Amino acid sequence: MTKLEPAAGHVPITESWRQRARASKRRVVLADGSDERAQAAARYLEREGLAEPVILDDPANYCSPAVQEQIAISPKGEKIDLGDPLHVAALMVAAGEADACVGGASRPTPDVVRTALNCIGLASDVETISSCFLFVLPDGTPITYGDCGVVPDPSPDQLASIAISTATTHEQLAGERARVAMLSYSTKGSADGSRVDRVRSATEIVRQRMPALAVDGEMQFDAAWDQQVAAAKAPDSEVAGRANVFVFPDLDSGNIAYKITERLAGARAYGPLLQGTARVIHDLSRGCSADDIATVAVIAACQAAKGCP
């Protein structure tokens, strides 16, 4: 897993991101350059010294030889369009002309995911591109959900990859050790079925690949979150009642849960954050604000500064 940041004390997590971004001053390309929200975000990032923003409006202005060379390198080069600002922004990251890319304010998530795969590719040790949401609860507690936006019905191997990527993202951004709950409608054998078996298999795969990672499953949410419930349902678990990373068995449950958490719990949601790519690229909601774009750019800068997606 990643080397963790020192404890931030009482500094709010969003402020810790700002401090880290300001210290690293990474070059972040905003693919929605013609969008007024992206332009406002760029002005804010530059004014606050949080990043060196690149507003990509006309892609022709950024098609350097290094960028064009990436098409020849990519195994999916025939799917890359140098007239597409999102493609060119991602190619700039792949070529090392930018540290991270943020896009999607005017594009659906599948466009951003395809661009990430075609122009940047997966990290060498990752099998599945996925996404997560990092939440800050009203008391300041950070928790992370995965996958809430990309893989509809993951296989055990894909679910294991999602769990490892989400744990890595949590450690990068929350600065604390990940404790991963593999969620299900069953806790430690309380029910059976093919969907429970899939979560159990994924949990074992994670343990084999990352023996140092604190992970347990299958587990219901109440057992993962509440210490009293955990004492009754999973008394021997190092994760139950203490989980801070929650991996959902499918996209239906993950997407529904993140919206419930945001609306009913009053949590602040950051994402969807793409994970598993060779370089940092993040998606945006089409309903995002300029502040949302700036915050995702700050997150991207923090991750780029650590040298990992």
Short mmCIF file of C-alpha atoms in Angstrom, two decimals:
data_model
loop_
_atom_site.label_atom_id
_atom_site.label_comp_id
_atom_site.label_asym_id
_atom_site.label_seq_id
_atom_site.Cartn_x
_atom_site.Cartn_y
_atom_site.Cartn_z
CA MET A 1 0.00 0.00 0.00
CA THR A 2 1.02 3.63 -0.07
CA LYS A 3 3.19 5.36 2.48
CA LEU A 4 0.82 7.31 4.68
CA GLU A 5 0.93 10.98 5.49
CA PRO A 6 1.50 12.00 9.12
CA ALA A 7 -1.63 12.54 11.16
CA ALA A 8 -3.19 15.87 10.28
CA GLY A 9 -4.43 16.60 13.79
CA HIS A 10 -7.52 18.79 13.70
CA VAL A 11 -6.86 20.16 10.23
CA PRO A 12 -9.95 19.45 8.08
CA ILE A 13 -9.20 16.95 5.36
CA THR A 14 -10.03 19.41 2.59
CA GLU A 15 -7.54 21.88 4.05
CA SER A 16 -4.90 19.16 4.21
CA TRP A 17 -5.45 18.59 0.47
CA ARG A 18 -5.02 22.28 -0.18
CA GLN A 19 -1.78 22.35 1.82
CA ARG A 20 -0.40 19.37 -0.05
CA ALA A 21 -1.46 20.73 -3.44
CA ARG A 22 0.03 24.14 -2.69
CA ALA A 23 3.32 22.52 -1.67
CA SER A 24 3.56 20.44 -4.85
CA LYS A 25 2.09 22.92 -7.40
CA ARG A 26 1.30 20.29 -10.03
CA ARG A 27 0.22 21.00 -13.60
CA VAL A 28 -3.43 19.99 -13.98
CA VAL A 29 -5.13 20.16 -17.37
CA LEU A 30 -8.85 20.99 -17.35
CA ALA A 31 -10.35 19.29 -20.40
CA ASP A 32 -13.58 21.35 -20.35
CA GLY A 33 -11.71 24.50 -21.32
CA SER A 34 -14.61 26.17 -23.09
CA ASP A 35 -16.87 25.76 -20.06
CA GLU A 36 -17.20 28.83 -17.84
CA ARG A 37 -17.12 26.63 -14.73
CA ALA A 38 -13.73 25.23 -15.69
CA GLN A 39 -12.44 28.71 -16.47
CA ALA A 40 -13.56 29.95 -13.04
CA ALA A 41 -11.96 26.92 -11.38
CA ALA A 42 -8.70 27.63 -13.19
CA ARG A 43 -8.65 31.22 -12.00
CA TYR A 44 -9.23 30.06 -8.43
CA LEU A 45 -6.52 27.39 -8.58
CA GLU A 46 -4.02 29.88 -9.94
CA ARG A 47 -4.98 32.66 -7.52
CA GLU A 48 -4.69 30.34 -4.51
CA GLY A 49 -1.47 28.73 -5.73
CA LEU A 50 -3.04 25.26 -5.60
CA ALA A 51 -1.98 24.08 -9.04
CA GLU A 52 -0.77 25.25 -12.41
CA PRO A 53 -4.03 24.95 -14.36
CA VAL A 54 -4.07 24.41 -18.11
CA ILE A 55 -7.35 25.39 -19.77
CA LEU A 56 -7.71 23.21 -22.85
CA ASP A 57 -10.10 24.95 -25.19
CA ASP A 58 -8.76 24.45 -28.73
CA PRO A 59 -7.05 21.03 -28.82
CA ALA A 60 -4.97 22.04 -31.84
CA ASN A 61 -2.97 24.36 -29.57
CA TYR A 62 -1.79 21.42 -27.45
CA CYS A 63 -1.04 18.73 -30.04
CA SER A 64 2.72 18.74 -29.48
CA PRO A 65 4.96 16.07 -31.06
CA ALA A 66 5.08 14.28 -27.70
CA VAL A 67 1.30 14.23 -27.53
CA GLN A 68 0.98 12.93 -31.08
CA GLU A 69 3.58 10.25 -30.35
CA GLN A 70 1.30 8.81 -27.68
CA ILE A 71 -1.16 7.72 -30.37
CA ALA A 72 1.48 5.46 -31.90
CA ILE A 73 2.30 4.03 -28.47
CA SER A 74 -1.29 3.34 -27.48
CA PRO A 75 -2.65 -0.10 -28.48
CA LYS A 76 -5.97 1.68 -29.07
CA GLY A 77 -4.54 4.55 -31.07
CA GLU A 78 -7.18 4.21 -33.80
CA LYS A 79 -9.80 5.28 -31.23
CA ILE A 80 -8.00 8.50 -30.29
CA ASP A 81 -9.15 11.78 -31.83
CA LEU A 82 -6.76 14.74 -31.74
CA GLY A 83 -9.75 17.00 -32.31
CA ASP A 84 -11.30 15.94 -29.01
CA PRO A 85 -10.21 18.14 -26.08
CA LEU A 86 -10.66 15.31 -23.57
CA HIS A 87 -8.44 12.99 -25.61
CA VAL A 88 -5.73 15.61 -25.99
CA ALA A 89 -5.87 16.47 -22.28
CA ALA A 90 -5.36 12.80 -21.39
CA LEU A 91 -2.55 12.47 -23.92
CA MET A 92 -0.81 15.45 -22.32
CA VAL A 93 -0.79 13.52 -19.04
CA ALA A 94 0.43 10.35 -20.75
CA ALA A 95 3.22 12.33 -22.42
CA GLY A 96 4.29 14.00 -19.17
CA GLU A 97 3.23 17.47 -20.30
CA ALA A 98 0.73 17.62 -17.43
CA ASP A 99 0.59 15.82 -14.10
CA ALA A 100 -3.14 15.13 -14.05
CA CYS A 101 -6.32 15.59 -16.07
CA VAL A 102 -9.80 16.57 -14.90
CA GLY A 103 -12.70 16.41 -17.32
CA GLY A 104 -16.30 15.46 -17.85
CA ALA A 105 -18.23 18.61 -16.91
CA SER A 106 -19.87 18.40 -20.31
CA ARG A 107 -19.35 14.69 -21.04
CA PRO A 108 -20.86 11.46 -19.64
CA THR A 109 -18.72 9.23 -17.43
CA PRO A 110 -18.30 6.49 -20.10
CA ASP A 111 -16.55 9.04 -22.34
CA VAL A 112 -14.03 9.80 -19.59
CA VAL A 113 -13.50 6.12 -18.77
CA ARG A 114 -12.90 5.21 -22.42
CA THR A 115 -10.52 8.14 -22.78
CA ALA A 116 -8.58 7.02 -19.72
CA LEU A 117 -8.24 3.48 -21.08
CA ASN A 118 -7.37 4.50 -24.64
CA CYS A 119 -5.03 7.42 -23.92
CA ILE A 120 -3.45 6.56 -20.56
CA GLY A 121 -4.10 2.89 -19.85
CA LEU A 122 -4.13 0.90 -16.64
CA ALA A 123 -1.39 0.85 -14.04
CA SER A 124 0.87 -2.18 -14.40
CA ASP A 125 -0.47 -3.95 -11.30
CA VAL A 126 -4.17 -3.18 -11.88
CA GLU A 127 -6.68 -5.26 -13.81
CA THR A 128 -9.80 -3.09 -13.64
CA ILE A 129 -10.48 0.61 -13.94
CA SER A 130 -13.01 1.65 -11.31
CA SER A 131 -14.18 4.62 -9.31
CA CYS A 132 -14.80 5.65 -5.75
CA PHE A 133 -16.35 8.43 -3.71
CA LEU A 134 -14.60 9.84 -0.69
CA PHE A 135 -17.02 11.27 1.84
CA VAL A 136 -16.39 13.63 4.70
CA LEU A 137 -19.08 13.08 7.32
CA PRO A 138 -20.44 16.05 9.33
CA ASP A 139 -18.03 15.27 12.19
CA GLY A 140 -15.06 15.31 9.79
CA THR A 141 -14.66 11.54 9.50
CA PRO A 142 -13.51 10.38 6.04
CA ILE A 143 -14.90 7.19 4.50
CA THR A 144 -14.60 5.82 0.97
CA TYR A 145 -17.05 3.86 -1.19
CA GLY A 146 -16.18 1.80 -4.27
CA ASP A 147 -17.25 1.16 -6.98
CA CYS A 148 -20.05 3.68 -7.48
CA GLY A 149 -19.71 4.60 -11.13
CA VAL A 150 -17.93 2.24 -13.52
CA VAL A 151 -18.21 -1.58 -13.19
CA PRO A 152 -21.87 -2.74 -13.20
CA ASP A 153 -21.54 -6.38 -12.14
CA PRO A 154 -17.95 -7.17 -11.13
CA SER A 155 -16.50 -10.67 -11.10
CA PRO A 156 -14.59 -11.80 -7.98
CA ASP A 157 -11.30 -10.74 -9.59
CA GLN A 158 -12.73 -7.35 -10.57
CA LEU A 159 -14.23 -6.87 -7.11
CA ALA A 160 -10.85 -7.64 -5.55
CA SER A 161 -9.17 -5.11 -7.85
CA ILE A 162 -11.79 -2.51 -6.91
CA ALA A 163 -11.16 -3.17 -3.21
CA ILE A 164 -7.39 -2.75 -3.52
CA SER A 165 -7.69 0.40 -5.63
CA THR A 166 -10.24 1.94 -3.26
CA ALA A 167 -8.08 1.18 -0.23
CA THR A 168 -5.13 2.84 -1.97
CA THR A 169 -7.19 5.92 -2.82
CA HIS A 170 -8.42 6.18 0.77
CA GLU A 171 -4.91 6.00 2.16
CA GLN A 172 -3.65 8.59 -0.32
CA LEU A 173 -6.37 11.11 0.47
CA ALA A 174 -7.38 10.39 4.08
CA GLY A 175 -3.86 9.75 5.34
CA GLU A 176 -4.89 6.79 7.46
CA ARG A 177 -4.72 3.03 7.25
CA ALA A 178 -7.53 1.52 5.18
CA ARG A 179 -9.83 -1.01 6.84
CA VAL A 180 -11.87 -2.60 4.06
CA ALA A 181 -15.32 -4.14 4.45
CA MET A 182 -16.48 -6.31 1.54
CA LEU A 183 -20.22 -5.67 1.73
CA SER A 184 -23.02 -8.17 1.23
CA TYR A 185 -26.48 -9.05 2.51
CA SER A 186 -24.71 -11.67 4.65
CA THR A 187 -22.22 -11.40 7.53
CA LYS A 188 -19.71 -14.21 7.97
CA GLY A 189 -21.96 -17.00 6.82
CA SER A 190 -25.35 -15.72 8.03
CA ALA A 191 -26.72 -16.36 4.53
CA ASP A 192 -25.72 -18.23 1.40
CA GLY A 193 -26.08 -17.75 -2.33
CA SER A 194 -24.08 -17.11 -5.48
CA ARG A 195 -23.78 -13.39 -4.79
CA VAL A 196 -22.48 -14.06 -1.27
CA ASP A 197 -20.01 -16.58 -2.69
CA ARG A 198 -18.72 -13.93 -5.09
CA VAL A 199 -17.94 -11.53 -2.24
CA ARG A 200 -16.26 -14.29 -0.24
CA SER A 201 -14.11 -15.23 -3.22
CA ALA A 202 -13.17 -11.59 -3.82
CA THR A 203 -12.18 -11.21 -0.17
CA GLU A 204 -9.82 -14.18 -0.40
CA ILE A 205 -8.28 -12.82 -3.60
CA VAL A 206 -7.60 -9.48 -1.88
CA ARG A 207 -5.95 -11.29 1.04
CA GLN A 208 -3.73 -13.25 -1.33
CA ARG A 209 -2.70 -10.16 -3.31
CA MET A 210 -2.37 -7.75 -0.37
CA PRO A 211 -1.72 -9.75 2.83
CA ALA A 212 -0.92 -6.59 4.80
CA LEU A 213 -4.27 -4.96 4.00
CA ALA A 214 -6.95 -5.06 6.71
CA VAL A 215 -9.90 -6.56 4.82
CA ASP A 216 -12.85 -8.71 5.84
CA GLY A 217 -16.05 -10.05 4.35
CA GLU A 218 -18.64 -10.93 3.55
CA MET A 219 -20.19 -8.32 5.80
CA GLN A 220 -23.40 -6.33 6.16
CA PHE A 221 -23.06 -2.59 6.51
CA ASP A 222 -24.24 -2.47 10.11
CA ALA A 223 -21.60 -5.01 11.14
CA ALA A 224 -18.93 -3.05 9.27
CA TRP A 225 -19.89 0.29 10.83
CA ASP A 226 -21.39 -0.24 14.29
CA GLN A 227 -19.15 -1.66 17.02
CA GLN A 228 -22.03 -3.12 19.03
CA VAL A 229 -23.42 -4.93 16.01
CA ALA A 230 -19.90 -6.02 15.08
CA ALA A 231 -19.41 -7.55 18.54
CA ALA A 232 -22.46 -9.74 17.96
CA LYS A 233 -22.04 -10.58 14.27
CA ALA A 234 -18.25 -10.63 13.73
CA PRO A 235 -16.48 -10.55 17.11
CA ASP A 236 -13.12 -11.78 15.76
CA SER A 237 -12.86 -9.29 12.88
CA GLU A 238 -10.26 -6.50 12.84
CA VAL A 239 -12.45 -4.61 10.38
CA ALA A 240 -16.00 -5.03 11.71
CA GLY A 241 -17.20 -1.92 13.51
CA ARG A 242 -14.10 -0.02 12.37
CA ALA A 243 -14.30 -0.02 8.57
CA ASN A 244 -13.47 3.15 6.68
CA VAL A 245 -13.52 1.67 3.15
CA PHE A 246 -16.71 0.02 1.92
CA VAL A 247 -16.68 -2.10 -1.23
CA PHE A 248 -20.10 -2.77 -2.76
CA PRO A 249 -20.91 -6.00 -4.60
CA ASP A 250 -22.32 -4.23 -7.66
CA LEU A 251 -22.90 -0.84 -9.19
CA ASP A 252 -26.59 -0.74 -8.23
CA SER A 253 -25.86 -0.94 -4.52
CA GLY A 254 -22.81 1.33 -4.66
CA ASN A 255 -24.50 4.09 -6.63
CA ILE A 256 -27.66 3.99 -4.50
CA ALA A 257 -25.68 3.99 -1.26
CA TYR A 258 -23.51 6.96 -2.20
CA LYS A 259 -26.54 9.09 -3.03
CA ILE A 260 -28.27 8.09 0.22
CA THR A 261 -25.14 8.89 2.22
CA GLU A 262 -24.82 12.28 0.59
CA ARG A 263 -28.47 13.25 0.94
CA LEU A 264 -29.55 11.71 4.24
CA ALA A 265 -26.31 11.72 6.21
CA GLY A 266 -25.33 15.21 5.13
CA ALA A 267 -21.94 13.95 3.97
CA ARG A 268 -19.81 15.90 1.52
CA ALA A 269 -19.06 13.64 -1.46
CA TYR A 270 -15.92 13.93 -3.60
CA GLY A 271 -15.96 11.98 -6.83
CA PRO A 272 -16.41 9.92 -8.83
CA LEU A 273 -12.63 9.57 -8.63
CA LEU A 274 -11.26 7.23 -11.26
CA GLN A 275 -8.70 4.72 -10.02
CA GLY A 276 -6.45 2.08 -11.50
CA THR A 277 -5.05 4.20 -14.35
CA ALA A 278 -1.34 4.59 -15.06
CA ARG A 279 -1.55 8.36 -14.55
CA VAL A 280 -4.08 10.55 -12.75
CA ILE A 281 -7.32 11.35 -14.57
CA HIS A 282 -10.62 12.17 -12.88
CA ASP A 283 -14.22 12.49 -13.94
CA LEU A 284 -16.70 15.25 -13.13
CA SER A 285 -20.45 15.28 -12.76
CA ARG A 286 -22.14 17.22 -15.53
CA GLY A 287 -23.96 19.14 -12.79
CA CYS A 288 -20.71 20.15 -11.11
CA SER A 289 -19.89 23.67 -9.96
CA ALA A 290 -16.67 25.60 -10.42
CA ASP A 291 -15.86 24.77 -6.80
CA ASP A 292 -16.35 21.06 -7.51
CA ILE A 293 -13.93 21.23 -10.45
CA ALA A 294 -11.35 23.05 -8.35
CA THR A 295 -11.63 20.52 -5.53
CA VAL A 296 -11.23 17.53 -7.85
CA ALA A 297 -8.22 19.27 -9.41
CA VAL A 298 -6.72 19.69 -5.94
CA ILE A 299 -7.30 15.98 -5.23
CA ALA A 300 -5.69 15.09 -8.56
CA ALA A 301 -2.71 17.28 -7.74
CA CYS A 302 -2.27 15.54 -4.38
CA GLN A 303 -2.34 12.12 -6.01
CA ALA A 304 0.02 13.17 -8.80
CA ALA A 305 2.45 14.51 -6.22
CA LYS A 306 2.63 11.06 -4.63
CA GLY A 307 3.60 9.57 -7.96
CA CYS A 308 0.72 7.12 -8.17
CA PRO A 309 -2.84 7.08 -9.55
#
